[in-house]
Amino acid sequence: MTDPTHSTDVIPQPRQVATQDAFFDLGPDTRLVAGEGAEHTERWLRATLGAATGLPLAPGSGSGAGSGGAIRLALDGELADEGYRLDVAPEGVHLTGGGPAGLFWGAQTLRQLLGPDAFRRAPLPDRRWRLPLGRVEDEPRFGWRGLMLDVSRHFMPKDGVLRYLDLMAAHKLNVLHFHLTDDQGWRIEIKRHPKLTETGSWRSRTKFGHRASPLWEDKPHGGYYTQEDIREIVAYAAARHITVVPEIDVPGHSQAAIAAYPELGNTDVIDTTALSVWDTWGVCPNVLAPTENTLRFYEGVFEELLELFPSEFVHIGGDECPKDQWRASATAQARIAELGLADEDELQSWFIQHFDTWLAERGRRLIGWDEILEGGLAKGAAVSSWRGYAGGIAAARAGHDVVMCPEQQVYLNFREDGGADEPVPIAFVRTLEDVYRFEPVPAELTEEESGHVIGTQANLWTEVTENQERVDYQLFPRLAAFAEVAWSALPAPADRDYAAFERRMATHYRRLDALGVAYRPPTGPLPWQRRPGVLGRPMDGPPPNK
């Protein structure tokens, strides 16, 4: 029998780990015993570890575990809901979660402790499966540990989304912010507005590289998720204790919708019937008209959305809305006068506040990019702080919940290295160490204000990330560092032991290999990961940290 590479190199780092140089061996007779409320994790463990190890992990009952010992799963309300305790003794394993989510996160740690081959989908020959004796006690720092995935600029087929939910779960991330609409494509079926996908989900060609690039991919690009696909994604996520927060972008980033339904645009300024789904990148000038028709249209969109997504929060975008068309539009100017607003900025606030109220009346909470702060928000609304920390600081001080995702720190579409071989280099360099030293809670907030920072999120925009391999490259290994920042109780950034994290990553790269993740190697991109000659937009120097 070959001894596996067992490891206590857990990522994210648990709060307390104490192990011995002795082991509990899993074998054909090892039972999986689930207490009340542990059934979902039992099924996941049996399916996942069963596939990797070839062991049956047959169900067991209360007392007798037999000669092979047992893995016992139970809940204990004394622990934090997402917390867990993992005890490994010579006679077996006790995994206890404060709630079903905590139990599931503990199962992820158990899988890591079995070694990288436990992440495979079929057993390798002559493997010995063992867990180090000892105890792990753990719970997360933040309740919102998110990944924003943009499937609008480049569509990710459903199987790819399900795969990313598994990768998120393996890193104890629990919120998928699903960016479903933008100028370049509408990705969700809305039955009362079928043209949103018939017309809005496909563009005729795609800019290859940064928007200044002369290169084009001259073939149609697109796709969308049916409502049944969405139900499957949401259910798959829920089984992994991940909440899917949908984003429908308004009033900017809306050309795909206007191309499908031209009456949504500013028809007294431009010929909206001539618009198509946008094929390039940047901030698009074509925005929604501030009319009652537009409001009713999007209320219908959100009604169907709420039936599909049970999440407390619904993201409405609210960023990067150029006002030129509103300034030139008699309809928009009449609406400003009718409402007694000062200018076009207040008109955007009125638009956002309409859906803030609309969602609140239906028991949901609006969340949007930090531009939505301009003009005031309802008490329950939350803010995704992307333009640095300032928006999040202002929101927290005003009593709003905040998800910290400053672009200068955790936009993982930014390049990881300054080398010439980086594929389509975008913006500032954000190394693995930079991400590891990211701190979501600004030091200038008081303890009470800091309580409004409900979590943090890494964002991946896909303008120059055209397929699964490129998404893998941009996200990994940096998403592993981000996951530790979001989960673990780390010291202040300057005091974090990055060298120890790198040592644990040596094991984690093997897990990613077993999972088939096309990550960026520490030594730089492999030849097939490069994009020679494709123009990016690198920025020199350190990013502004404010």
Coordinates of C-alpha atoms in Angstrom, one line a residue:
M1 CA 0.0 0.0 0.0
T2 CA 1.2 3.5 -0.9
D3 CA 1.2 6.0 2.0
P4 CA -0.7 9.1 0.8
T5 CA 0.6 12.6 1.3
H6 CA -1.6 13.4 4.2
S7 CA -1.4 17.1 5.2
T8 CA -2.4 19.5 7.9
D9 CA -1.8 22.3 5.3
V10 CA -5.5 23.4 5.4
I11 CA -6.6 26.4 3.3
P12 CA -8.3 28.6 4.6
Q13 CA -6.3 28.3 7.8
P14 CA -8.4 27.1 10.7
R15 CA -8.5 28.9 14.0
Q16 CA -7.0 26.0 16.0
V17 CA -5.2 22.9 14.7
A18 CA -3.6 20.3 17.0
T19 CA -2.5 17.1 15.4
Q20 CA -0.3 14.1 16.4
D21 CA 2.0 11.9 14.4
A22 CA -0.5 9.1 14.5
F23 CA -3.4 8.3 12.3
F24 CA -6.9 6.9 11.9
D25 CA -7.0 4.7 8.8
L26 CA -10.1 4.6 6.6
G27 CA -10.9 1.2 5.1
P28 CA -13.7 -0.8 3.4
D29 CA -15.4 -1.3 6.8
T30 CA -15.4 2.4 7.9
R31 CA -18.9 3.6 8.5
L32 CA -20.5 7.0 7.9
V33 CA -22.9 7.7 10.8
A34 CA -25.1 10.8 10.4
G35 CA -27.0 12.4 13.3
E36 CA -30.2 14.4 12.9
G37 CA -29.7 17.3 10.5
A38 CA -26.5 15.9 9.1
E39 CA -28.0 14.1 6.1
H40 CA -26.9 16.6 3.4
T41 CA -23.2 16.5 4.4
E42 CA -23.4 12.7 4.8
R43 CA -24.6 12.4 1.1
W44 CA -21.9 14.8 -0.1
L45 CA -19.1 13.0 1.8
R46 CA -20.2 9.6 0.6
A47 CA -20.4 10.7 -3.0
T48 CA -17.2 12.8 -3.0
L49 CA -14.9 10.7 -0.9
G50 CA -16.5 7.5 -2.2
A51 CA -15.5 8.5 -5.7
A52 CA -12.0 9.5 -4.8
T53 CA -11.2 6.6 -2.4
G54 CA -13.3 3.8 -3.7
L55 CA -14.5 3.1 -0.2
P56 CA -18.2 2.4 0.3
L57 CA -18.5 4.5 3.6
A58 CA -21.7 2.5 4.3
P59 CA -24.3 4.0 6.6
G60 CA -23.8 3.1 10.3
S61 CA -25.9 3.6 13.3
G62 CA -25.6 4.9 16.8
S63 CA -23.2 2.8 18.8
G64 CA -21.3 0.0 17.0
A65 CA -19.0 1.2 14.3
G66 CA -17.4 -2.2 13.7
S67 CA -13.8 -3.0 13.2
G68 CA -13.3 -0.2 10.6
G69 CA -14.3 2.6 12.9
A70 CA -16.7 5.4 11.9
I71 CA -16.9 9.0 10.8
R72 CA -19.7 10.5 12.9
L73 CA -21.5 13.6 11.9
A74 CA -23.5 15.7 14.3
L75 CA -24.8 19.2 15.1
D76 CA -24.2 21.1 18.2
G77 CA -25.9 24.4 18.7
E78 CA -23.2 25.6 21.1
L79 CA -20.9 26.2 18.1
A80 CA -21.3 29.1 15.7
D81 CA -23.7 28.2 12.9
E82 CA -20.8 28.1 10.3
G83 CA -18.3 26.8 12.9
Y84 CA -17.2 23.2 13.3
R85 CA -15.1 20.9 15.4
L86 CA -13.2 17.9 14.0
D87 CA -11.9 15.3 16.4
V88 CA -9.9 12.4 15.0
A89 CA -9.2 9.5 17.4
P90 CA -7.8 6.0 16.9
E91 CA -11.3 4.5 16.9
G92 CA -12.8 7.1 14.5
V93 CA -13.8 10.6 13.6
H94 CA -16.3 13.0 15.2
L95 CA -17.2 16.0 13.0
T96 CA -19.6 18.4 14.7
G97 CA -21.1 21.5 13.1
G98 CA -22.9 24.4 14.8
G99 CA -25.4 24.2 11.9
P100 CA -25.6 22.3 8.6
A101 CA -23.3 24.9 7.0
G102 CA -20.7 24.5 9.7
L103 CA -20.8 20.7 9.3
F104 CA -20.3 21.0 5.6
W105 CA -17.3 23.3 6.0
G106 CA -15.9 20.8 8.4
A107 CA -16.3 18.1 5.8
Q108 CA -14.2 20.3 3.4
T109 CA -11.4 20.3 6.0
L110 CA -11.7 16.5 6.4
R111 CA -11.3 16.1 2.7
Q112 CA -8.2 18.3 2.7
L113 CA -6.6 16.3 5.6
L114 CA -6.9 13.1 3.5
G115 CA -4.5 14.5 1.0
P116 CA -4.6 15.9 -2.5
D117 CA -5.8 12.6 -4.1
A118 CA -9.0 13.0 -2.2
F119 CA -9.9 15.6 -4.7
R120 CA -9.9 13.2 -7.6
R121 CA -13.0 11.7 -9.2
A122 CA -11.9 8.1 -9.2
P123 CA -9.5 6.1 -7.0
L124 CA -5.8 5.7 -7.8
P125 CA -4.4 2.2 -7.1
D126 CA -2.8 1.2 -3.7
R127 CA -3.7 4.4 -1.9
R128 CA -3.9 4.3 1.9
W129 CA -6.5 6.7 3.3
R130 CA -5.7 8.1 6.8
L131 CA -6.4 11.2 8.9
P132 CA -4.0 12.6 11.5
L133 CA -5.2 12.2 15.1
G134 CA -6.0 15.5 16.8
R135 CA -8.5 18.3 16.8
V136 CA -9.5 21.2 14.5
E137 CA -11.7 24.0 15.8
D138 CA -12.8 26.6 13.3
E139 CA -15.4 29.3 12.4
P140 CA -15.3 32.1 9.8
R141 CA -14.5 35.7 10.3
F142 CA -17.1 37.0 7.8
G143 CA -20.6 35.8 6.9
W144 CA -20.3 37.0 3.3
R145 CA -17.4 35.3 1.6
G146 CA -18.1 36.0 -2.1
L147 CA -17.0 35.6 -5.7
M148 CA -18.5 37.8 -8.4
L149 CA -18.6 36.0 -11.7
D150 CA -19.3 38.0 -14.8
V151 CA -21.0 35.7 -17.3
S152 CA -22.3 38.6 -19.5
R153 CA -19.1 39.7 -21.2
H154 CA -18.2 36.0 -21.9
F155 CA -20.8 33.4 -21.3
M156 CA -20.0 30.5 -19.1
P157 CA -22.1 27.4 -19.8
K158 CA -24.1 25.9 -17.0
D159 CA -21.6 23.1 -16.3
G160 CA -18.8 25.6 -15.8
V161 CA -20.9 27.5 -13.2
L162 CA -21.6 24.2 -11.4
R163 CA -17.9 23.5 -11.4
Y164 CA -17.1 26.9 -9.9
L165 CA -19.7 26.3 -7.2
D166 CA -17.7 23.2 -6.3
L167 CA -14.4 25.2 -6.3
M168 CA -16.0 27.8 -4.1
A169 CA -17.2 25.2 -1.7
A170 CA -13.7 23.7 -1.5
H171 CA -12.4 27.1 -0.4
K172 CA -15.4 27.7 2.1
L173 CA -16.7 30.6 0.0
N174 CA -20.4 31.0 0.4
V175 CA -21.8 33.8 -1.9
L176 CA -21.8 33.6 -5.7
H177 CA -22.6 37.1 -7.0
F178 CA -23.9 36.2 -10.5
H179 CA -23.5 39.1 -12.9
L180 CA -26.2 38.2 -15.5
T181 CA -26.7 41.3 -17.7
D182 CA -24.6 44.0 -19.3
D183 CA -24.2 45.8 -22.6
Q184 CA -22.6 42.7 -24.1
G185 CA -25.2 40.1 -23.3
W186 CA -28.3 39.2 -21.4
R187 CA -27.9 35.8 -19.8
I188 CA -31.2 34.8 -18.1
E189 CA -34.5 33.8 -19.6
I190 CA -37.4 36.1 -18.7
K191 CA -40.6 34.5 -20.0
R192 CA -42.7 37.7 -20.3
H193 CA -39.8 39.4 -22.3
P194 CA -38.5 36.7 -24.6
K195 CA -36.5 39.0 -26.8
L196 CA -34.1 39.6 -23.9
T197 CA -32.6 36.2 -24.7
E198 CA -33.7 35.8 -28.4
T199 CA -31.9 39.0 -29.3
G200 CA -30.0 40.2 -26.2
S201 CA -28.0 37.1 -25.5
W202 CA -26.0 37.1 -28.7
R203 CA -23.5 39.5 -30.2
S204 CA -22.2 39.3 -33.8
R205 CA -18.5 39.5 -32.9
T206 CA -16.2 40.2 -30.0
K207 CA -13.3 42.5 -29.3
F208 CA -10.2 40.4 -28.6
G209 CA -8.1 42.0 -25.9
H210 CA -8.5 45.5 -24.4
R211 CA -10.9 47.8 -26.2
A212 CA -8.0 49.6 -27.8
S213 CA -6.9 46.3 -29.4
P214 CA -7.3 46.1 -33.2
L215 CA -8.2 42.4 -33.0
W216 CA -11.7 40.9 -33.3
E217 CA -13.1 37.5 -33.0
D218 CA -15.5 37.5 -36.0
K219 CA -18.0 35.0 -34.9
P220 CA -21.2 35.2 -32.8
H221 CA -20.8 34.8 -29.1
G222 CA -23.5 34.3 -26.5
G223 CA -25.8 32.0 -24.6
Y224 CA -28.2 32.2 -21.7
Y225 CA -29.5 30.1 -18.8
T226 CA -33.1 28.9 -19.0
Q227 CA -35.2 29.3 -15.8
E228 CA -34.7 25.6 -15.3
D229 CA -31.0 26.0 -15.6
I230 CA -31.1 28.8 -12.9
R231 CA -33.2 26.6 -10.6
E232 CA -30.6 23.9 -11.0
I233 CA -27.7 26.3 -10.3
V234 CA -29.4 27.7 -7.2
A235 CA -30.2 24.2 -5.9
Y236 CA -26.7 23.0 -6.5
A237 CA -25.4 26.0 -4.7
A238 CA -27.8 25.6 -1.8
A239 CA -26.7 22.0 -1.3
R240 CA -23.2 23.5 -0.8
H241 CA -24.4 26.3 1.5
I242 CA -23.7 28.9 -1.2
T243 CA -26.2 31.7 -1.8
V244 CA -26.5 33.0 -5.3
V245 CA -27.1 36.7 -5.5
P246 CA -28.3 37.7 -9.0
E247 CA -27.3 41.0 -10.6
I248 CA -29.5 42.8 -13.2
D249 CA -27.8 46.0 -14.1
V250 CA -29.8 49.3 -14.2
P251 CA -29.9 52.0 -15.5
G252 CA -26.5 51.8 -17.2
H253 CA -24.8 48.7 -18.7
S254 CA -28.1 48.0 -20.5
Q255 CA -27.5 48.1 -24.3
A256 CA -28.3 44.4 -24.7
A257 CA -31.7 45.0 -23.2
I258 CA -32.2 48.1 -25.3
A259 CA -31.2 46.2 -28.4
A260 CA -33.9 43.7 -27.6
Y261 CA -36.6 46.3 -26.7
P262 CA -35.6 49.6 -28.2
E263 CA -38.4 51.5 -26.3
L264 CA -36.3 51.1 -23.2
G265 CA -33.7 53.5 -24.5
N266 CA -33.7 57.3 -24.9
T267 CA -35.6 57.3 -28.2
D268 CA -35.8 61.1 -28.4
V269 CA -32.0 61.3 -28.5
I270 CA -30.9 58.3 -30.7
D271 CA -32.4 55.8 -33.0
T272 CA -32.5 52.9 -30.5
T273 CA -33.8 50.5 -33.2
A274 CA -30.3 50.7 -34.8
L275 CA -28.6 49.4 -31.7
S276 CA -27.3 45.8 -31.4
V277 CA -25.7 43.9 -28.5
W278 CA -22.5 45.7 -27.9
D279 CA -19.4 44.0 -29.2
T280 CA -16.6 46.0 -27.5
W281 CA -15.6 46.9 -23.9
G282 CA -15.8 50.0 -21.8
V283 CA -18.5 52.3 -20.5
C284 CA -21.4 52.3 -22.9
P285 CA -23.3 55.6 -23.5
N286 CA -26.6 53.9 -24.2
V287 CA -28.6 53.8 -20.9
L288 CA -32.2 53.2 -19.9
A289 CA -34.8 55.9 -20.3
P290 CA -36.3 57.1 -16.9
T291 CA -39.8 56.4 -18.0
E292 CA -42.8 54.6 -16.4
N293 CA -42.6 52.0 -19.2
T294 CA -39.0 51.2 -18.2
L295 CA -39.9 50.9 -14.5
R296 CA -42.8 48.5 -15.3
F297 CA -40.6 46.5 -17.7
Y298 CA -37.9 45.9 -15.1
E299 CA -40.5 45.2 -12.3
G300 CA -41.6 42.3 -14.5
V301 CA -38.0 41.2 -14.8
F302 CA -37.5 41.3 -11.1
E303 CA -40.8 39.5 -10.4
E304 CA -39.5 36.5 -12.3
L305 CA -36.1 36.9 -10.7
L306 CA -37.5 36.7 -7.2
E307 CA -39.2 33.4 -8.0
L308 CA -35.9 31.9 -9.1
F309 CA -33.5 33.3 -6.5
P310 CA -34.5 33.0 -2.8
S311 CA -31.5 35.2 -1.7
E312 CA -32.1 38.0 0.8
F313 CA -30.1 40.4 -1.5
V314 CA -30.7 41.3 -5.1
H315 CA -28.0 43.3 -6.9
I316 CA -29.1 46.0 -9.2
G317 CA -25.8 47.3 -10.4
G318 CA -26.2 51.1 -10.4
D319 CA -22.6 51.9 -11.5
E320 CA -21.1 53.7 -14.5
C321 CA -24.3 55.3 -15.9
P322 CA -23.2 58.1 -18.3
K323 CA -25.7 61.0 -18.2
D324 CA -25.2 62.5 -21.6
Q325 CA -28.3 61.1 -23.2
W326 CA -30.4 62.2 -20.2
R327 CA -29.0 65.7 -20.5
A328 CA -30.1 65.7 -24.2
S329 CA -33.4 64.0 -23.6
A330 CA -36.6 66.1 -23.4
T331 CA -38.3 63.1 -21.7
A332 CA -35.6 62.8 -19.1
Q333 CA -35.5 66.6 -18.4
A334 CA -39.3 66.6 -18.0
R335 CA -39.0 63.8 -15.5
I336 CA -36.4 65.8 -13.5
A337 CA -38.7 68.8 -13.4
E338 CA -41.7 66.7 -12.6
L339 CA -40.0 65.1 -9.6
G340 CA -38.4 68.3 -8.5
L341 CA -34.8 66.9 -8.8
A342 CA -31.7 69.0 -9.0
D343 CA -29.9 67.2 -11.9
E344 CA -29.3 63.9 -13.7
D345 CA -27.4 62.5 -10.7
E346 CA -30.5 62.8 -8.6
L347 CA -32.5 61.2 -11.4
Q348 CA -30.3 58.1 -11.2
S349 CA -30.8 58.1 -7.4
W350 CA -34.6 58.3 -8.0
F351 CA -34.3 55.3 -10.4
I352 CA -32.3 53.2 -7.8
Q353 CA -34.6 54.2 -4.9
H354 CA -37.6 53.1 -6.9
F355 CA -36.3 49.5 -6.9
D356 CA -34.9 49.8 -3.4
T357 CA -38.5 50.4 -2.2
W358 CA -40.0 47.9 -4.6
L359 CA -37.7 45.1 -3.4
A360 CA -38.1 46.1 0.3
E361 CA -41.9 45.8 -0.1
R362 CA -41.3 42.2 -1.2
G363 CA -39.1 41.3 1.7
R364 CA -35.8 41.6 -0.2
R365 CA -32.8 43.9 0.2
L366 CA -31.2 45.9 -2.5
I367 CA -27.4 45.8 -2.9
G368 CA -25.6 47.8 -5.5
W369 CA -22.2 49.2 -6.5
D370 CA -21.1 52.2 -4.4
E371 CA -22.4 54.8 -6.8
I372 CA -25.9 54.1 -5.4
L373 CA -24.9 56.0 -2.3
E374 CA -25.2 59.2 -4.2
G375 CA -28.6 60.6 -3.3
G376 CA -29.4 58.4 -0.3
L377 CA -30.6 54.9 0.3
A378 CA -33.3 53.1 2.2
K379 CA -32.2 51.8 5.6
G380 CA -32.0 48.2 4.6
A381 CA -30.0 48.7 1.4
A382 CA -26.4 47.5 1.2
V383 CA -23.3 48.6 -0.8
S384 CA -20.7 46.7 -2.8
S385 CA -17.6 49.0 -2.4
W386 CA -15.6 48.6 -5.6
R387 CA -14.0 52.0 -6.2
G388 CA -11.6 51.6 -3.3
Y389 CA -12.6 51.7 0.3
A390 CA -14.2 55.2 0.4
G391 CA -17.7 54.1 -0.6
G392 CA -17.7 51.3 2.0
I393 CA -16.5 53.7 4.7
A394 CA -19.2 56.2 3.8
A395 CA -21.9 53.5 3.7
A396 CA -20.8 51.9 7.1
R397 CA -20.8 55.3 8.7
A398 CA -24.3 55.9 7.4
G399 CA -25.5 52.6 8.9
H400 CA -25.6 50.6 5.7
D401 CA -24.1 47.1 5.4
V402 CA -21.1 46.8 3.2
V403 CA -19.4 44.1 1.1
M404 CA -15.8 45.2 0.6
C405 CA -14.5 44.4 -2.9
P406 CA -12.1 47.3 -3.8
E407 CA -10.9 46.9 -7.4
Q408 CA -7.3 47.9 -6.4
Q409 CA -7.1 44.9 -4.1
V410 CA -9.4 42.1 -5.2
Y411 CA -10.4 42.5 -8.8
L412 CA -8.8 39.2 -10.0
N413 CA -9.1 40.2 -13.7
F414 CA -6.1 42.5 -12.8
R415 CA -2.7 41.0 -13.8
E416 CA -0.8 38.9 -11.2
D417 CA 2.7 39.8 -12.4
G418 CA 4.4 42.5 -14.3
G419 CA 6.1 40.1 -16.7
A420 CA 5.8 40.4 -20.5
D421 CA 4.3 36.9 -20.8
E422 CA 1.1 37.7 -18.8
P423 CA -1.9 37.1 -21.0
V424 CA -3.7 40.4 -21.9
P425 CA -2.3 42.3 -18.9
I426 CA -5.0 44.5 -17.3
A427 CA -4.4 47.3 -14.7
F428 CA -2.3 47.1 -11.6
V429 CA -0.2 44.1 -10.5
R430 CA -2.0 42.1 -7.8
T431 CA 0.3 39.3 -6.7
L432 CA -0.7 36.3 -4.6
E433 CA 1.0 38.0 -1.7
D434 CA -0.9 41.3 -2.3
V435 CA -4.2 39.4 -2.1
Y436 CA -3.1 37.6 1.0
R437 CA -2.4 41.0 2.7
F438 CA -5.7 42.5 1.7
E439 CA -7.7 43.7 4.7
P440 CA -11.4 44.1 4.2
V441 CA -12.1 46.3 7.3
P442 CA -10.7 49.8 7.0
A443 CA -8.8 50.9 10.1
E444 CA -10.6 54.3 10.3
L445 CA -13.9 52.6 11.1
T446 CA -15.1 52.4 14.7
E447 CA -15.9 49.1 16.2
E448 CA -19.6 49.8 15.7
E449 CA -19.1 50.9 12.1
S450 CA -16.9 47.9 11.4
G451 CA -19.9 45.7 12.3
H452 CA -21.5 46.9 9.1
V453 CA -18.8 45.2 7.0
I454 CA -20.7 42.0 6.6
G455 CA -18.1 40.5 4.3
T456 CA -15.8 40.7 1.4
Q457 CA -15.8 39.5 -2.2
A458 CA -13.3 38.9 -5.1
N459 CA -14.6 40.0 -8.5
L460 CA -13.8 38.6 -11.9
W461 CA -14.8 40.6 -15.0
T462 CA -14.5 38.6 -18.2
E463 CA -13.9 41.1 -21.0
V464 CA -10.5 39.5 -21.8
T465 CA -11.2 36.2 -20.1
E466 CA -12.8 34.3 -22.9
N467 CA -13.0 30.7 -21.6
Q468 CA -12.8 28.5 -18.6
E469 CA -9.0 28.1 -18.8
R470 CA -8.6 31.9 -18.7
V471 CA -11.0 32.2 -15.8
D472 CA -9.0 29.5 -13.9
Y473 CA -5.8 31.4 -14.7
Q474 CA -7.0 34.7 -13.4
L475 CA -8.7 33.3 -10.3
F476 CA -6.2 30.8 -9.1
P477 CA -4.1 30.6 -7.0
R478 CA -5.2 34.1 -5.8
L479 CA -8.7 33.0 -4.9
A480 CA -7.2 30.6 -2.3
A481 CA -5.4 33.6 -0.7
F482 CA -8.6 35.6 -0.8
A483 CA -10.6 32.7 0.8
E484 CA -8.2 32.7 3.7
V485 CA -8.6 36.5 4.1
A486 CA -12.4 36.1 4.1
W487 CA -12.5 33.1 6.5
S488 CA -9.5 33.1 8.8
A489 CA -8.8 35.4 11.8
L490 CA -5.5 36.7 10.4
P491 CA -3.2 39.3 12.0
A492 CA -2.8 42.8 10.5
P493 CA -1.7 42.7 6.9
A494 CA 2.0 43.5 7.6
D495 CA 2.1 40.7 10.3
R496 CA 0.7 37.9 8.2
D497 CA 3.0 34.9 7.7
Y498 CA 3.0 34.8 4.0
A499 CA 5.9 32.3 3.9
A500 CA 3.9 29.9 5.9
F501 CA 0.9 30.4 3.5
E502 CA 3.2 29.7 0.6
R503 CA 4.3 26.4 2.3
R504 CA 0.7 25.4 2.7
M505 CA 0.1 26.4 -1.0
A506 CA 2.6 23.8 -2.1
T507 CA 0.1 21.2 -1.0
H508 CA -2.9 23.2 -2.3
Y509 CA -1.4 23.3 -5.8
R510 CA -1.6 19.5 -5.8
R511 CA -5.3 19.7 -4.8
L512 CA -5.9 22.2 -7.7
D513 CA -4.1 19.8 -10.0
A514 CA -6.4 16.9 -8.9
L515 CA -9.4 19.2 -9.6
G516 CA -8.1 20.1 -13.0
V517 CA -7.7 23.8 -12.3
A518 CA -5.6 25.6 -14.9
Y519 CA -4.1 28.0 -12.4
R520 CA -1.2 30.3 -12.9
P521 CA 2.0 28.5 -11.8
P522 CA 4.2 30.3 -9.3
T523 CA 6.9 30.3 -11.9
G524 CA 4.8 32.1 -14.5
P525 CA 2.4 31.3 -17.3
L526 CA 2.8 28.1 -19.3
P527 CA 3.3 28.6 -23.0
W528 CA -0.4 27.8 -23.8
Q529 CA -1.6 30.3 -21.1
R530 CA 0.0 33.3 -22.9
R531 CA -1.7 35.5 -25.4
P532 CA 1.3 37.0 -27.4
G533 CA 0.4 40.1 -29.3
V534 CA -3.0 40.7 -27.7
L535 CA -3.2 44.2 -26.4
G536 CA -4.0 44.8 -22.7
R537 CA -3.9 47.9 -20.5
P538 CA -1.3 47.5 -17.8
M539 CA -0.9 50.2 -15.2
D540 CA 2.5 50.9 -13.5
G541 CA 3.2 51.3 -9.8
P542 CA 1.2 50.3 -6.8
P543 CA -2.5 50.9 -6.9
P544 CA -4.1 53.7 -4.8
N545 CA -5.1 52.3 -1.5
K546 CA -8.1 54.4 -0.5

